């Protein structure tokens, strides 16, 4: 295992529910440190750029509409094995399949509106962090 960085996004459904603090507290309790964080409202174009890898998927329109429907909190997290740790804390994409106590089991409404994003690999984590943060903003 190694110290890694990963990108988390608290999605518009979760910011609307008032669970930003609960989600941040969970990350910190699990040993993930906040390197950088900001609240943003993505334009449709910014959401499309972020999820470009999913452009051919049938849910791309729904996904980018949702992600630009309200504010998100974007967070660069750092810690031991942070990418897998964050995925474990998040739970499965579909909240109906997410393990008990995971963020998606606790806070997600549906497979589309599922509370949080987390990078899935070191390469995507680096690209996703750089999409929202300059190197000088990461501490
Ligand atoms: P994850 O966020 O768990 O890595 P994916 O990368 O497969 O999941 O999908 C990206 C996002 O697209 C999901 O978090 C969810 O918001 C949305 N999504 C995935 N599958 C569906 C689906 N079948 N219907 C609607 N939205 C979906
Ligand atoms: Mg993914």
mmCIF file of C-alpha atoms and ligand atoms in Angstrom:
data_model
loop_
_atom_site.group_PDB
_atom_site.id
_atom_site.type_symbol
_atom_site.label_atom_id
_atom_site.label_comp_id
_atom_site.label_asym_id
_atom_site.label_seq_id
_atom_site.Cartn_x
_atom_site.Cartn_y
_atom_site.Cartn_z
ATOM 1 C CA UNK A 1 0.000 0.000 0.000
ATOM 2 C CA UNK A 2 1.064 3.555 -0.582
ATOM 3 C CA UNK A 3 -0.092 7.089 0.061
ATOM 4 C CA UNK A 4 -2.407 8.082 -2.773
ATOM 5 C CA UNK A 5 -4.644 10.966 -3.724
ATOM 6 C CA UNK A 6 -8.168 10.570 -5.054
ATOM 7 C CA UNK A 7 -10.984 12.860 -6.131
ATOM 8 C CA UNK A 8 -14.265 12.812 -4.254
ATOM 9 C CA UNK A 9 -17.351 14.765 -5.273
ATOM 10 C CA UNK A 10 -20.296 15.316 -2.960
ATOM 11 C CA UNK A 11 -23.015 15.362 -5.625
ATOM 12 C CA UNK A 12 -25.996 17.775 -5.865
ATOM 13 C CA UNK A 13 -28.434 15.373 -4.145
ATOM 14 C CA UNK A 14 -26.184 15.161 -1.098
ATOM 15 C CA UNK A 15 -25.385 18.889 -0.873
ATOM 16 C CA UNK A 16 -29.158 19.543 -1.033
ATOM 17 C CA UNK A 17 -29.733 17.127 1.866
ATOM 18 C CA UNK A 18 -27.312 18.953 4.142
ATOM 19 C CA UNK A 19 -24.911 16.048 4.581
ATOM 20 C CA UNK A 20 -21.672 17.728 3.459
ATOM 21 C CA UNK A 21 -20.385 17.816 7.021
ATOM 22 C CA UNK A 22 -21.366 14.211 7.747
ATOM 23 C CA UNK A 23 -19.570 12.995 4.623
ATOM 24 C CA UNK A 24 -16.420 15.012 5.384
ATOM 25 C CA UNK A 25 -16.424 13.737 8.969
ATOM 26 C CA UNK A 26 -16.626 10.181 7.668
ATOM 27 C CA UNK A 27 -13.625 10.673 5.367
ATOM 28 C CA UNK A 28 -11.572 12.102 8.221
ATOM 29 C CA UNK A 29 -12.683 9.369 10.631
ATOM 30 C CA UNK A 30 -11.536 6.794 8.068
ATOM 31 C CA UNK A 31 -8.077 8.370 7.828
ATOM 32 C CA UNK A 32 -8.494 10.343 4.600
ATOM 33 C CA UNK A 33 -7.104 13.883 4.746
ATOM 34 C CA UNK A 34 -8.514 16.829 2.785
ATOM 35 C CA UNK A 35 -5.788 18.263 0.478
ATOM 36 C CA UNK A 36 -8.077 20.685 -1.341
ATOM 37 C CA UNK A 37 -11.804 21.401 -1.369
ATOM 38 C CA UNK A 38 -14.317 23.772 -2.937
ATOM 39 C CA UNK A 39 -18.040 24.125 -3.534
ATOM 40 C CA UNK A 40 -18.880 24.641 -7.206
ATOM 41 C CA UNK A 41 -21.907 24.609 -9.485
ATOM 42 C CA UNK A 42 -20.809 22.873 -12.700
ATOM 43 C CA UNK A 43 -22.093 24.056 -16.047
ATOM 44 C CA UNK A 44 -23.397 21.322 -18.336
ATOM 45 C CA UNK A 45 -20.142 21.643 -20.312
ATOM 46 C CA UNK A 46 -17.956 21.188 -17.231
ATOM 47 C CA UNK A 47 -19.971 18.101 -16.208
ATOM 48 C CA UNK A 48 -19.686 16.696 -19.751
ATOM 49 C CA UNK A 49 -15.924 17.203 -19.679
ATOM 50 C CA UNK A 50 -15.571 15.533 -16.318
ATOM 51 C CA UNK A 51 -17.591 12.470 -17.385
ATOM 52 C CA UNK A 52 -16.269 12.354 -20.985
ATOM 53 C CA UNK A 53 -15.306 8.689 -20.475
ATOM 54 C CA UNK A 54 -19.047 7.926 -20.179
ATOM 55 C CA UNK A 55 -20.095 9.963 -23.266
ATOM 56 C CA UNK A 56 -21.325 6.910 -25.181
ATOM 57 C CA UNK A 57 -23.379 5.522 -22.259
ATOM 58 C CA UNK A 58 -27.180 5.750 -22.416
ATOM 59 C CA UNK A 59 -27.254 7.592 -19.068
ATOM 60 C CA UNK A 60 -24.775 10.334 -20.108
ATOM 61 C CA UNK A 61 -27.472 12.993 -20.668
ATOM 62 C CA UNK A 62 -29.217 12.217 -17.383
ATOM 63 C CA UNK A 63 -25.878 12.141 -15.534
ATOM 64 C CA UNK A 64 -24.574 15.470 -16.826
ATOM 65 C CA UNK A 65 -27.963 17.143 -16.302
ATOM 66 C CA UNK A 66 -27.980 15.926 -12.690
ATOM 67 C CA UNK A 67 -24.373 16.925 -12.013
ATOM 68 C CA UNK A 68 -25.077 20.458 -13.297
ATOM 69 C CA UNK A 69 -28.435 20.755 -11.477
ATOM 70 C CA UNK A 70 -27.020 22.149 -8.241
ATOM 71 C CA UNK A 71 -23.843 22.675 -6.260
ATOM 72 C CA UNK A 72 -21.253 19.987 -5.614
ATOM 73 C CA UNK A 73 -18.306 19.877 -3.249
ATOM 74 C CA UNK A 74 -15.140 18.664 -4.973
ATOM 75 C CA UNK A 75 -12.455 17.303 -2.662
ATOM 76 C CA UNK A 76 -8.948 15.969 -3.179
ATOM 77 C CA UNK A 77 -8.375 13.329 -0.502
ATOM 78 C CA UNK A 78 -5.063 11.808 0.535
ATOM 79 C CA UNK A 79 -4.265 8.713 2.546
ATOM 80 C CA UNK A 80 -3.056 5.145 2.614
ATOM 81 C CA UNK A 81 -4.544 3.340 -0.406
ATOM 82 C CA UNK A 82 -6.916 6.303 -0.742
ATOM 83 C CA UNK A 83 -8.524 5.302 -4.045
ATOM 84 C CA UNK A 84 -9.743 1.903 -2.828
ATOM 85 C CA UNK A 85 -10.456 3.247 0.661
ATOM 86 C CA UNK A 86 -12.763 5.908 -0.748
ATOM 87 C CA UNK A 87 -14.517 3.372 -3.025
ATOM 88 C CA UNK A 88 -15.088 1.143 0.013
ATOM 89 C CA UNK A 89 -16.489 4.035 2.076
ATOM 90 C CA UNK A 90 -18.761 5.059 -0.854
ATOM 91 C CA UNK A 91 -20.288 1.629 -1.518
ATOM 92 C CA UNK A 92 -21.679 0.273 -4.786
ATOM 93 C CA UNK A 93 -22.893 2.607 -7.560
ATOM 94 C CA UNK A 94 -26.467 1.408 -7.044
ATOM 95 C CA UNK A 95 -27.526 2.240 -3.460
ATOM 96 C CA UNK A 96 -29.782 -0.842 -3.467
ATOM 97 C CA UNK A 97 -26.578 -2.897 -3.701
ATOM 98 C CA UNK A 98 -24.408 -0.731 -1.429
ATOM 99 C CA UNK A 99 -23.185 -2.331 1.795
ATOM 100 C CA UNK A 100 -24.747 -1.185 5.045
ATOM 101 C CA UNK A 101 -23.158 1.925 6.478
ATOM 102 C CA UNK A 102 -21.559 3.060 3.209
ATOM 103 C CA UNK A 103 -22.165 6.644 2.066
ATOM 104 C CA UNK A 104 -24.390 5.505 -0.785
ATOM 105 C CA UNK A 105 -26.424 3.207 1.471
ATOM 106 C CA UNK A 106 -26.863 6.102 3.888
ATOM 107 C CA UNK A 107 -27.437 9.029 1.526
ATOM 108 C CA UNK A 108 -28.111 7.978 -2.100
ATOM 109 C CA UNK A 109 -31.555 7.965 -3.686
ATOM 110 C CA UNK A 110 -30.943 6.014 -6.895
ATOM 111 C CA UNK A 111 -28.254 4.626 -9.198
ATOM 112 C CA UNK A 112 -28.086 8.045 -10.889
ATOM 113 C CA UNK A 113 -28.441 10.341 -7.866
ATOM 114 C CA UNK A 114 -25.983 8.502 -5.689
ATOM 115 C CA UNK A 115 -24.487 11.099 -3.352
ATOM 116 C CA UNK A 116 -20.775 10.773 -4.085
ATOM 117 C CA UNK A 117 -18.178 10.258 -6.802
ATOM 118 C CA UNK A 118 -14.801 8.598 -6.299
ATOM 119 C CA UNK A 119 -11.914 8.062 -8.711
ATOM 120 C CA UNK A 120 -11.430 4.435 -9.766
ATOM 121 C CA UNK A 121 -7.671 4.209 -10.479
ATOM 122 C CA UNK A 122 -4.432 6.195 -10.029
ATOM 123 C CA UNK A 123 -4.491 7.464 -13.641
ATOM 124 C CA UNK A 124 -8.094 8.690 -13.442
ATOM 125 C CA UNK A 125 -7.504 10.167 -9.977
ATOM 126 C CA UNK A 126 -4.653 12.307 -11.326
ATOM 127 C CA UNK A 127 -6.713 13.515 -14.305
ATOM 128 C CA UNK A 128 -9.796 14.185 -12.164
ATOM 129 C CA UNK A 129 -7.893 16.123 -9.463
ATOM 130 C CA UNK A 130 -6.206 18.235 -12.170
ATOM 131 C CA UNK A 131 -9.645 18.911 -13.748
ATOM 132 C CA UNK A 132 -10.685 20.915 -10.677
ATOM 133 C CA UNK A 133 -7.499 21.938 -8.841
ATOM 134 C CA UNK A 134 -4.197 23.578 -9.746
ATOM 135 C CA UNK A 135 -1.105 21.964 -8.278
ATOM 136 C CA UNK A 136 -0.617 25.012 -6.043
ATOM 137 C CA UNK A 137 -4.058 24.421 -4.446
ATOM 138 C CA UNK A 138 -3.183 20.963 -3.105
ATOM 139 C CA UNK A 139 -1.691 20.908 0.378
HETATM 140 P P1 LIG B 1 -19.239 5.024 -10.036
HETATM 141 O O1 LIG B 1 -19.672 6.442 -9.738
HETATM 142 O O2 LIG B 1 -19.633 4.085 -8.925
HETATM 143 O O3 LIG B 1 -17.773 4.913 -10.388
HETATM 144 P P2 LIG B 1 -19.807 4.674 -12.882
HETATM 145 O O4 LIG B 1 -18.435 5.214 -13.129
HETATM 146 O O5 LIG B 1 -20.163 3.369 -13.517
HETATM 147 O O6 LIG B 1 -20.088 4.524 -11.305
HETATM 148 O O7 LIG B 1 -20.899 5.717 -13.342
HETATM 149 C C1 LIG B 1 -20.712 7.104 -13.110
HETATM 150 C C2 LIG B 1 -21.991 7.684 -12.587
HETATM 151 O O8 LIG B 1 -22.988 7.600 -13.611
HETATM 152 C C3 LIG B 1 -22.628 6.958 -11.394
HETATM 153 O O9 LIG B 1 -22.066 7.318 -10.150
HETATM 154 C C4 LIG B 1 -24.068 7.405 -11.515
HETATM 155 O O10 LIG B 1 -24.254 8.738 -11.020
HETATM 156 C C5 LIG B 1 -24.268 7.400 -13.021
HETATM 157 N N1 LIG B 1 -24.802 6.120 -13.488
HETATM 158 C C6 LIG B 1 -24.135 4.938 -13.591
HETATM 159 N N2 LIG B 1 -24.945 3.966 -14.058
HETATM 160 C C7 LIG B 1 -26.157 4.538 -14.248
HETATM 161 C C8 LIG B 1 -27.421 4.061 -14.725
HETATM 162 N N3 LIG B 1 -27.596 2.793 -15.079
HETATM 163 N N4 LIG B 1 -28.443 4.937 -14.795
HETATM 164 C C9 LIG B 1 -28.280 6.241 -14.446
HETATM 165 N N5 LIG B 1 -27.105 6.765 -13.996
HETATM 166 C C10 LIG B 1 -26.061 5.927 -13.887
HETATM 167 MG MG1 LIG B 2 -16.761 5.645 -12.010
#
